[in-house]
Coordinates of C-alpha atoms in Angstrom, one line a residue:
M1 CA 114.6 202.6 137.6
F2 CA 116.5 200.8 134.7
N3 CA 119.6 200.3 136.9
F4 CA 117.5 198.9 139.7
T5 CA 116.1 196.2 137.3
I6 CA 119.5 195.1 136.1
L7 CA 120.7 194.9 139.7
A8 CA 117.7 192.7 140.5
I9 CA 118.4 190.4 137.6
I10 CA 122.1 190.1 138.6
L11 CA 121.1 189.4 142.2
A12 CA 118.7 186.7 141.1
L13 CA 121.3 185.0 138.9
V14 CA 123.8 185.0 141.8
V15 CA 121.2 183.4 144.1
I16 CA 120.5 180.7 141.5
A17 CA 124.2 180.0 141.0
Y18 CA 124.7 179.8 144.7
L19 CA 121.8 177.4 145.1
A20 CA 123.1 175.2 142.2
I21 CA 126.5 175.0 143.7
F22 CA 125.0 174.2 147.1
V23 CA 122.9 171.4 145.6
L24 CA 125.9 170.0 143.6
Q25 CA 128.1 170.0 146.7
R26 CA 125.4 168.1 148.7
A27 CA 125.0 165.6 145.9
T28 CA 128.8 165.1 145.6
V29 CA 129.2 164.6 149.3
K30 CA 126.4 162.0 149.2
K31 CA 127.9 160.1 146.3
V32 CA 131.4 160.2 147.9
N33 CA 129.9 158.8 151.1
E34 CA 128.2 156.0 149.2
L35 CA 131.5 155.0 147.4
K36 CA 133.4 155.1 150.8
A37 CA 130.7 152.8 152.2
R38 CA 131.3 150.4 149.3
K39 CA 135.0 150.5 150.0
A40 CA 134.4 149.9 153.7
Q41 CA 132.2 146.9 152.8
L42 CA 135.0 145.5 150.6
E43 CA 137.5 146.0 153.5
S44 CA 135.2 144.0 155.8
L45 CA 135.4 140.9 153.6
K46 CA 137.6 138.2 155.1
V47 CA 139.6 137.7 151.9
R48 CA 142.8 137.3 153.9
N49 CA 141.3 134.3 155.7
E50 CA 140.3 132.8 152.4
L51 CA 143.9 133.1 151.2
V52 CA 145.1 131.4 154.3
E53 CA 142.7 128.5 153.8
A54 CA 143.7 128.1 150.1
R55 CA 147.4 128.1 151.2
K56 CA 146.6 124.9 153.2
L57 CA 145.9 123.1 149.9
S58 CA 149.6 122.7 149.4
L59 CA 149.4 124.1 145.9
T60 CA 152.2 123.6 143.3
G61 CA 152.8 124.1 139.7
Q62 CA 150.3 126.2 137.7
S63 CA 147.8 126.1 140.6
L64 CA 150.4 127.7 142.9
K65 CA 151.1 130.3 140.2
N66 CA 147.4 131.1 140.0
Y67 CA 147.2 131.3 143.8
Q68 CA 150.2 133.6 144.0
K69 CA 148.6 135.9 141.5
F70 CA 145.4 136.1 143.5
E71 CA 147.4 136.8 146.7
S72 CA 149.4 139.5 144.9
D73 CA 146.3 141.1 143.5
Y74 CA 144.7 141.3 147.0
N75 CA 147.8 142.6 148.6
D76 CA 147.8 145.4 146.1
V77 CA 144.2 146.2 147.0
Q78 CA 144.9 146.1 150.7
N79 CA 148.2 148.0 150.6
N80 CA 147.6 150.5 147.8
K81 CA 144.1 150.7 146.3
F82 CA 142.2 151.2 149.5
L83 CA 144.5 154.1 150.4
K84 CA 144.3 155.6 147.0
I85 CA 140.5 155.4 147.2
D86 CA 140.6 157.4 150.5
Q87 CA 142.9 160.0 149.0
Q88 CA 140.7 160.4 145.9
A89 CA 137.6 160.7 148.0
N90 CA 139.2 163.6 150.0
L91 CA 140.3 165.2 146.8
V92 CA 136.7 165.1 145.4
L93 CA 135.3 166.6 148.7
F94 CA 137.9 169.3 148.5
E95 CA 137.1 170.2 144.9
A96 CA 133.4 170.2 145.7
R97 CA 133.9 173.2 148.0
G98 CA 134.9 175.3 145.0
I99 CA 133.1 176.3 141.9
N100 CA 135.0 174.2 139.3
I101 CA 132.2 171.9 138.5
V102 CA 133.9 170.3 135.6
K103 CA 137.0 169.3 137.6
T104 CA 134.9 168.0 140.4
R105 CA 132.9 165.8 138.1
R106 CA 136.1 164.4 136.4
E107 CA 137.6 163.5 139.8
M108 CA 134.3 161.9 140.8
V109 CA 134.4 159.7 137.7
R110 CA 137.9 158.6 138.6
L111 CA 136.8 157.8 142.1
Q112 CA 133.9 155.7 140.8
S113 CA 136.3 153.8 138.4
M114 CA 138.8 153.1 141.3
V115 CA 136.0 151.6 143.5
D116 CA 134.6 149.5 140.6
D117 CA 138.1 148.2 139.7
T118 CA 138.9 147.3 143.3
E119 CA 135.5 145.5 143.7
T120 CA 136.1 143.6 140.5
T121 CA 139.6 142.6 141.6
I122 CA 138.3 141.3 145.0
K123 CA 135.5 139.4 143.2
N124 CA 138.0 137.7 140.9
V125 CA 140.3 136.8 143.7
R126 CA 137.5 135.2 145.7
A127 CA 136.1 133.4 142.7
G128 CA 139.6 132.1 141.8
L129 CA 140.2 130.9 145.4
S130 CA 136.7 129.2 145.3
D131 CA 137.6 127.5 142.1
L132 CA 140.9 126.2 143.5
K133 CA 139.0 124.7 146.4
K134 CA 136.3 123.2 144.2
I135 CA 138.9 121.7 141.9
D136 CA 140.8 120.2 144.8
E137 CA 137.6 118.6 146.1
A138 CA 136.6 117.4 142.6
H139 CA 140.0 115.9 142.0
R140 CA 140.0 114.1 145.3
E141 CA 136.6 112.8 144.7
A142 CA 137.7 111.8 141.2
I143 CA 140.6 109.9 142.7
R144 CA 138.2 107.9 144.8
D145 CA 135.7 107.3 141.9
L146 CA 138.4 106.3 139.4
K147 CA 140.0 104.0 141.9
K148 CA 136.7 102.2 142.4
K149 CA 136.1 102.1 138.6
Y150 CA 139.5 100.6 137.8
E151 CA 139.2 98.0 140.5
D152 CA 135.8 97.0 139.1
L153 CA 137.1 96.9 135.5
R154 CA 140.1 94.8 136.5
K155 CA 137.9 92.3 138.4
R156 CA 135.5 92.1 135.4
L157 CA 138.4 91.7 133.0
L158 CA 139.7 88.8 135.0
A159 CA 136.4 87.2 135.7
E160 CA 134.9 87.6 132.2
N161 CA 137.9 87.3 130.0
F162 CA 136.1 84.6 128.0
K163 CA 133.6 87.2 126.7
F164 CA 136.2 89.4 125.1
G165 CA 138.1 86.7 123.2
P166 CA 141.2 88.0 121.4
A167 CA 140.6 91.5 122.7
N168 CA 141.8 90.5 126.2
P169 CA 145.5 91.5 125.9
A170 CA 144.6 94.9 124.3
L171 CA 142.0 95.6 127.0
D172 CA 144.5 94.6 129.7
Q173 CA 147.1 96.9 128.2
F174 CA 144.6 99.8 127.8
L175 CA 143.5 99.4 131.5
S176 CA 147.2 99.3 132.6
Q177 CA 147.7 102.6 130.7
L178 CA 144.7 104.1 132.4
E179 CA 146.0 103.0 135.8
G180 CA 149.3 104.6 135.0
D181 CA 147.7 107.9 134.1
Y182 CA 145.6 107.6 137.2
D183 CA 148.7 107.3 139.4
E184 CA 150.1 110.5 137.8
F185 CA 146.8 112.3 138.3
T186 CA 146.7 111.2 141.9
R187 CA 150.3 112.4 142.4
L188 CA 149.7 115.8 140.9
T189 CA 146.5 116.2 142.9
E190 CA 148.2 115.3 146.2
A191 CA 151.0 117.7 145.3
G192 CA 148.4 120.4 144.7
D193 CA 149.2 121.0 141.0
H194 CA 145.5 121.0 140.1
A195 CA 146.0 122.9 136.8
T196 CA 148.2 120.1 135.3
A197 CA 146.1 117.5 137.0
S198 CA 143.0 118.9 135.3
D199 CA 144.5 118.3 131.8
I200 CA 145.3 114.7 132.7
Y201 CA 141.9 114.2 134.3
E202 CA 140.0 115.3 131.1
Q203 CA 141.9 112.8 129.0
L204 CA 141.6 110.1 131.7
A205 CA 137.8 110.6 132.0
M206 CA 137.4 110.3 128.3
E207 CA 139.5 107.2 128.0
T208 CA 137.9 105.6 131.0
T209 CA 134.5 106.1 129.4
Q210 CA 135.9 104.6 126.2
M211 CA 137.1 101.6 128.2
E212 CA 133.7 101.1 129.7
N213 CA 132.0 101.3 126.4
M214 CA 134.4 98.8 124.8
M215 CA 133.8 96.3 127.6
Q216 CA 130.1 96.9 127.2
D217 CA 130.1 96.3 123.4
L218 CA 132.8 93.7 123.0
P219 CA 130.9 90.6 124.3
A220 CA 128.2 91.1 121.7
Y221 CA 130.7 91.6 118.8
F222 CA 132.8 88.6 119.9
D223 CA 129.7 86.4 120.3
K224 CA 128.6 87.1 116.8
L225 CA 132.1 86.5 115.3
N226 CA 132.9 83.4 117.4
V227 CA 129.5 81.8 117.8
K228 CA 126.6 83.1 115.7
Y229 CA 128.4 83.5 112.4
V230 CA 130.2 80.1 112.8
E231 CA 126.9 78.4 113.5
Q232 CA 125.2 80.1 110.5
L233 CA 128.1 79.2 108.2
N234 CA 128.0 75.6 109.4
E235 CA 124.2 75.5 108.9
L236 CA 124.6 77.0 105.4
A237 CA 127.3 74.5 104.5
Q238 CA 125.2 71.5 105.7
G239 CA 122.1 72.9 104.1
H240 CA 123.8 73.3 100.8
A241 CA 125.2 69.8 100.9
Q242 CA 121.8 68.3 101.7
L243 CA 120.0 70.3 99.0
V244 CA 122.6 69.1 96.4
A245 CA 122.1 65.6 97.6
D246 CA 118.3 66.0 97.2
G247 CA 118.8 67.0 93.5
Y248 CA 118.9 70.8 93.8
V249 CA 121.1 72.7 91.4
F250 CA 122.5 76.1 92.1
P251 CA 123.2 78.5 89.2
N252 CA 127.0 79.0 88.8
D253 CA 127.3 77.1 92.1
S254 CA 129.9 79.1 94.2
V255 CA 128.2 78.6 97.5
E256 CA 131.1 76.8 99.1
Q257 CA 133.6 79.4 97.9
E258 CA 131.4 82.2 99.2
L259 CA 131.1 80.5 102.6
Q260 CA 134.8 80.1 102.8
A261 CA 135.3 83.8 101.8
I262 CA 132.8 84.9 104.5
D263 CA 134.7 82.8 107.1
G264 CA 138.0 84.4 106.0
Q265 CA 136.4 87.8 106.5
R266 CA 135.2 86.7 109.9
Q267 CA 138.8 85.8 110.9
Q268 CA 140.0 89.2 109.7
V269 CA 137.4 91.0 111.8
L270 CA 138.5 89.0 114.8
N271 CA 142.0 90.6 114.3
L272 CA 140.3 94.0 114.2
L273 CA 138.6 93.1 117.5
A274 CA 141.9 92.1 119.0
D275 CA 143.2 95.7 118.1
L276 CA 140.0 97.2 119.7
K277 CA 139.0 98.8 116.3
L278 CA 135.3 98.5 117.2
K279 CA 134.0 101.0 114.7
E280 CA 135.6 98.9 111.9
V281 CA 134.3 95.7 113.6
A282 CA 130.7 97.0 113.5
E283 CA 131.0 98.0 109.9
Q284 CA 132.5 94.6 108.8
N285 CA 129.9 92.7 110.9
G286 CA 127.3 94.4 108.8
Y287 CA 128.9 93.3 105.6
I288 CA 129.2 89.7 106.9
E289 CA 125.5 89.6 108.0
T290 CA 124.5 90.8 104.5
R291 CA 126.6 88.1 102.8
I292 CA 125.1 85.4 105.1
D293 CA 121.6 86.7 104.5
N294 CA 122.3 86.5 100.7
M295 CA 123.3 82.9 101.1
Y296 CA 120.1 82.0 103.0
D297 CA 118.2 83.8 100.3
T298 CA 119.9 81.8 97.6
M299 CA 119.0 78.5 99.2
E300 CA 115.5 79.6 100.1
T301 CA 115.0 80.8 96.5
E302 CA 115.7 77.3 95.2
V303 CA 113.5 75.6 97.8
K304 CA 110.6 77.8 97.0
A305 CA 111.3 77.5 93.3
R306 CA 111.0 73.7 93.5
Q307 CA 107.4 74.1 95.0
H308 CA 106.5 76.4 92.1
V309 CA 108.1 74.1 89.5
V310 CA 105.9 71.1 90.7
K311 CA 102.8 73.3 90.5
N312 CA 103.7 74.8 87.2
A313 CA 104.5 71.4 85.7
N314 CA 100.9 70.3 86.4
N315 CA 99.5 73.6 85.0
L316 CA 101.6 73.2 81.8
S317 CA 100.5 69.7 81.3
S318 CA 96.8 70.6 81.6
D319 CA 97.2 73.8 79.5
L320 CA 99.0 71.9 76.8
L321 CA 96.2 69.3 76.6
R322 CA 93.5 72.0 76.5
L323 CA 95.3 74.0 73.8
R324 CA 95.7 71.0 71.6
E325 CA 92.0 70.2 72.0
Q326 CA 91.1 73.8 71.1
N327 CA 93.4 73.7 68.1
Q328 CA 91.9 70.4 66.9
A329 CA 88.4 71.8 67.3
L330 CA 89.4 74.8 65.3
T331 CA 90.7 72.7 62.6
I332 CA 87.5 70.7 62.3
E333 CA 85.3 73.9 62.4
L334 CA 87.5 75.7 59.9
D335 CA 87.3 72.7 57.5
R336 CA 83.5 72.6 57.8
L337 CA 82.9 76.3 57.4
G338 CA 85.5 76.5 54.7
Q339 CA 83.1 74.6 52.4
S340 CA 80.7 77.6 52.5
F341 CA 82.6 80.7 53.6
Q342 CA 85.6 82.6 52.6
F343 CA 88.1 83.5 55.4
N344 CA 89.6 87.0 55.1
H345 CA 91.5 87.3 58.4
Q346 CA 94.2 84.7 58.1
E347 CA 92.3 82.3 60.4
L348 CA 93.8 79.3 58.7
E349 CA 97.4 80.6 58.8
T350 CA 97.0 81.8 62.4
R351 CA 95.6 78.4 63.5
R352 CA 98.6 76.6 61.9
T353 CA 101.1 79.1 63.4
L354 CA 99.6 78.5 66.9
L355 CA 99.8 74.8 66.4
E356 CA 103.5 75.2 65.6
Q357 CA 104.0 77.3 68.8
I358 CA 102.2 74.5 70.8
N359 CA 104.5 71.9 69.3
T360 CA 107.6 74.0 70.0
A361 CA 106.5 74.7 73.6
E362 CA 105.9 71.0 74.2
A363 CA 109.4 70.2 72.9
Q364 CA 110.8 72.9 75.3
I365 CA 109.0 71.3 78.2
D366 CA 110.5 67.9 77.4
H367 CA 113.9 69.4 77.0
N368 CA 113.6 71.2 80.4
D369 CA 112.6 67.9 82.0
D370 CA 115.7 66.3 80.6
L371 CA 117.9 69.1 81.9
L372 CA 116.3 68.8 85.3
E373 CA 116.8 65.1 85.4
S374 CA 120.5 65.5 84.4
K375 CA 120.9 68.3 87.0
E376 CA 121.9 70.8 84.3
I377 CA 119.3 73.4 85.3
S378 CA 118.3 74.8 88.7
Y379 CA 114.7 75.0 90.0
S380 CA 114.9 78.8 89.9
E381 CA 116.0 78.8 86.3
L382 CA 113.4 76.2 85.4
R383 CA 110.7 78.2 87.1
I384 CA 111.5 81.2 84.9
Q385 CA 111.2 79.0 81.8
Q386 CA 107.9 77.6 83.0
E387 CA 106.4 81.0 83.7
K388 CA 107.4 82.2 80.2
L389 CA 105.6 79.1 78.8
L390 CA 102.5 79.7 80.9
K391 CA 102.4 83.2 79.7
Q392 CA 102.8 82.1 76.1
F393 CA 100.0 79.4 76.6
A394 CA 97.7 82.2 77.9
E395 CA 98.4 84.2 74.7
I396 CA 97.8 81.2 72.4
E397 CA 94.5 80.4 74.1
T398 CA 93.4 84.0 73.8
Q399 CA 94.1 83.9 70.0
Q400 CA 92.4 80.6 69.5
V401 CA 89.3 81.8 71.4
E402 CA 89.3 84.9 69.2
I403 CA 89.4 82.8 66.0
W404 CA 86.6 80.6 67.4
D405 CA 84.4 83.6 68.2
K406 CA 84.9 85.0 64.7
I407 CA 84.1 81.9 62.8
S408 CA 81.3 80.6 65.1
G409 CA 79.2 83.6 64.1
L410 CA 79.5 83.1 60.4
E411 CA 76.4 80.9 59.9
K412 CA 74.3 83.1 62.2
A413 CA 75.5 86.2 60.3
D414 CA 74.7 84.5 57.0
R415 CA 71.1 83.7 58.1
S416 CA 70.7 87.3 59.4
A417 CA 72.0 88.7 56.1
R418 CA 69.6 86.6 54.0
Q419 CA 66.7 87.6 56.2
L420 CA 67.6 91.3 55.9
G421 CA 68.2 90.9 52.2
G422 CA 64.7 89.5 51.8
Q423 CA 63.3 92.2 54.0
Y424 CA 65.0 94.9 51.9
Q425 CA 63.7 93.3 48.7
Q426 CA 60.2 93.3 50.1
E427 CA 60.5 97.0 51.0
I428 CA 61.6 98.1 47.6
E429 CA 58.7 96.1 46.1
N430 CA 56.4 97.9 48.5
I431 CA 57.8 101.2 47.4
K432 CA 57.3 100.3 43.7
H433 CA 53.7 99.2 44.2
A434 CA 52.9 102.3 46.4
V435 CA 54.1 104.7 43.7
E436 CA 52.3 102.8 40.9
R437 CA 49.0 103.1 42.9
L438 CA 49.3 106.9 42.7
N439 CA 48.9 106.9 38.9
L440 CA 51.3 109.7 38.5
P441 CA 52.0 110.9 34.9
G442 CA 55.6 109.9 35.4
L443 CA 58.6 110.0 37.8
P444 CA 61.7 112.3 37.9
A445 CA 64.7 110.7 36.1
V446 CA 66.9 111.3 39.2
Y447 CA 64.5 109.4 41.4
L448 CA 64.3 106.5 38.9
E449 CA 68.1 106.4 38.6
Y450 CA 68.4 106.1 42.4
F451 CA 65.6 103.5 42.6
Y452 CA 67.3 101.3 40.0
A453 CA 70.7 101.8 41.7
V454 CA 69.2 100.4 45.0
S455 CA 67.6 97.5 43.1
N456 CA 71.0 96.7 41.6
E457 CA 72.6 96.8 45.0
L458 CA 70.1 94.2 46.2
E459 CA 70.9 92.0 43.2
R460 CA 74.6 92.2 44.1
L461 CA 73.8 91.3 47.7
A462 CA 71.8 88.3 46.6
K463 CA 74.7 87.2 44.3
S464 CA 77.2 87.5 47.2
L465 CA 74.9 85.4 49.4
N466 CA 74.6 82.7 46.7
A467 CA 78.3 82.5 45.9
N468 CA 80.1 79.2 46.3
L469 CA 82.3 80.7 49.1
I470 CA 80.4 83.5 50.9
D471 CA 82.5 86.5 51.8
M472 CA 80.7 87.7 54.9
D473 CA 82.8 90.8 55.2
E474 CA 81.6 91.8 51.7
V475 CA 78.1 90.8 52.5
Q476 CA 78.1 92.9 55.6
R477 CA 79.5 95.9 53.7
Q478 CA 76.7 95.5 51.1
L479 CA 74.1 95.2 53.8
N480 CA 75.2 98.5 55.3
I481 CA 75.1 100.2 52.0
V482 CA 71.6 98.8 51.1
S483 CA 70.3 99.7 54.5
A484 CA 71.3 103.3 54.2
D485 CA 70.1 103.6 50.6
I486 CA 66.7 102.0 51.4
D487 CA 66.2 104.6 54.0
T488 CA 67.2 107.4 51.6
L489 CA 64.9 105.9 48.9
K490 CA 62.0 105.9 51.3
E491 CA 62.6 109.6 52.0
K492 CA 62.9 110.5 48.3
T493 CA 59.7 108.5 47.6
D494 CA 57.9 110.2 50.4
D495 CA 58.9 113.6 49.1
I496 CA 57.7 112.8 45.6
V497 CA 54.4 111.5 46.8
D498 CA 53.9 114.6 48.9
E499 CA 54.9 117.0 46.2
A500 CA 52.7 115.3 43.6
A501 CA 49.6 115.2 45.8
L502 CA 50.1 118.9 46.8
T503 CA 50.6 119.9 43.2
E504 CA 47.2 118.2 42.3
Q505 CA 45.5 120.1 45.2
L506 CA 47.0 123.4 44.2
L507 CA 46.0 122.9 40.6
Q508 CA 42.4 122.2 41.6
Y509 CA 42.4 125.2 44.0
S510 CA 43.7 127.5 41.2
N511 CA 40.7 126.8 39.1
R512 CA 38.8 129.3 41.3
Y513 CA 41.0 132.2 40.1
R514 CA 41.9 131.2 36.5
A515 CA 39.2 133.5 35.1
S516 CA 39.8 136.4 37.4
S517 CA 43.6 136.4 37.7
E518 CA 45.9 136.3 34.7
R519 CA 48.9 135.5 37.0
V520 CA 47.1 132.5 38.5
A521 CA 46.0 131.3 35.0
A522 CA 49.6 131.6 33.7
A523 CA 51.1 129.9 36.8
S524 CA 48.5 127.2 36.5
E525 CA 49.5 126.4 32.9
Q526 CA 53.2 126.4 33.7
A527 CA 52.7 124.2 36.8
R528 CA 50.6 121.7 34.8
M529 CA 53.5 121.5 32.3
F530 CA 56.0 120.8 35.1
Y531 CA 53.6 118.2 36.5
E532 CA 52.5 116.3 33.3
R533 CA 55.5 116.6 31.1
E534 CA 58.6 117.1 33.2
Y535 CA 57.4 115.3 36.4
N536 CA 59.0 118.1 38.4
F537 CA 56.4 118.3 41.1
K538 CA 58.5 120.5 43.4
Q539 CA 59.0 123.1 40.6
A540 CA 55.2 123.1 39.9
M541 CA 54.6 123.9 43.6
D542 CA 57.1 126.7 43.6
V543 CA 55.4 128.3 40.6
L544 CA 51.8 127.9 41.7
G545 CA 52.2 128.7 45.4
P546 CA 53.2 132.4 45.1
A547 CA 50.5 133.0 42.5
L548 CA 47.8 131.7 44.7
N549 CA 49.1 133.7 47.7
S550 CA 48.9 136.9 45.5
V551 CA 45.1 136.5 45.2
E552 CA 44.5 134.8 48.6
P553 CA 47.3 135.6 51.0
G554 CA 48.5 132.5 53.1
I555 CA 46.4 130.0 51.1
Y556 CA 49.5 128.1 50.0
E557 CA 50.6 127.5 53.5
K558 CA 47.1 126.5 54.6
I559 CA 46.9 123.9 51.9
V560 CA 50.3 122.4 52.8
D561 CA 49.5 122.3 56.5
S562 CA 46.2 120.7 55.9
Y563 CA 47.7 118.0 53.7
M564 CA 50.6 117.2 56.2
R565 CA 48.0 116.8 59.0
R566 CA 45.9 114.3 56.9
K567 CA 48.6 112.4 55.1
T568 CA 49.1 108.7 55.7
P569 CA 52.5 107.0 55.8
L570 CA 53.7 105.4 52.6
S571 CA 53.2 101.6 52.8

């Protein structure tokens, strides 16, 4: 039984191997037939006819060498490679009958490579032949196009030579060189040496485009250099001469020298134009235009400056008159107020300094007028001087107005200070009378000291207001002090009145408990001493309040709250 199983397995493996070999052989035969079909398709291509057609191009030089290589490559395919492909295909079929699968696969790969290589060679040959034909056609078309271009360029150069100025000889020489290169290109093309002709054609096409561009750009460059710039320079020269005749002065006048220098640069650029150096021509033209624009700007600056000078002169005249009138009015007002008030902010000195500045400015204006009349200053320079003076006049006016604003309020401030001083004096009298009406046993020394200090301040204020020359700064300072101290005095007086009144009520209320409470009796005696002898009403409240609360909780606060609700302001 065991031997039968082994035999069955071996038999199954043999069958599987046989089937695998059979399948591989069928696949190999199919692949070989496909490659032979590709080879047959390559053989059917009419490459030989294409070689014959290309031979008719009468190729020479490098083009002929290229053709000969294509022909040699195809001959090798036709005479050798096709035959070797057939031999290799037969070898693969022969090997496929055996069981050497590895060798069969290796030979198949070689067959595949031979067919691919042959196909690539034929493709390259056909593409090369096609390129030769296309190049031949392109070159022959280029011959026709270039011939027409050169004929048109020659006609235009002859008909429009006035547009190119000094560049005509160089253009003619350049075109002649192109025509010579064209003849060589034509000869090589006719001879079939397309490879060499291609090199010449690339250079020829580039230079032809360059020639066309130059003939396109040159007229505009020449027109600028020969017409536009000349007209502008003449216009500038005439304009400068006319402005000078009209009285204009140019700072460090070098206009004529600059115009001559620009014209010299123009002549140099014409030489560059004659040499066809158009890039440098464009660059230099830009410089020339900038210099010409600067000349126009220089003259326009003076023309505009003259307009401003006339306007500024009128403004300076009116400003000068107004400043003098302001300064004179200040002088009169300072003299009048100086009889009664003391000046602490250099008003007198500043007024004199401003008058000196006005006089100096007027002298400068007169000097500038003399310079202008003698043509020693330009309008642009004079305009700068005028604008500086106008700015200075504005600053002088601002300072004079500031002085006027300060001193014009002195009398009003004096009246206000006297009114406030009287008001404060009345208030302190009212405080004195209000305290006296209370019939207090006395007043605290600290309070009296503050009261008399405020009274002394009022006396000093009155003395300042009655001085021969009133110092309003000092008066205002004293007013500020008195105002703050009067408010403080009112608060202190209000506190004393409240404390004295509350102490009296607490003493009266304590009589209820003097017989029943030793603490209240003692506190009452002590509080009465503070009230009647030391006039320390606050201390009396602090002693008596807690004692009353000990026998009747909260009574102190009730008495205080009741008083504060019923109290009347101190008048």
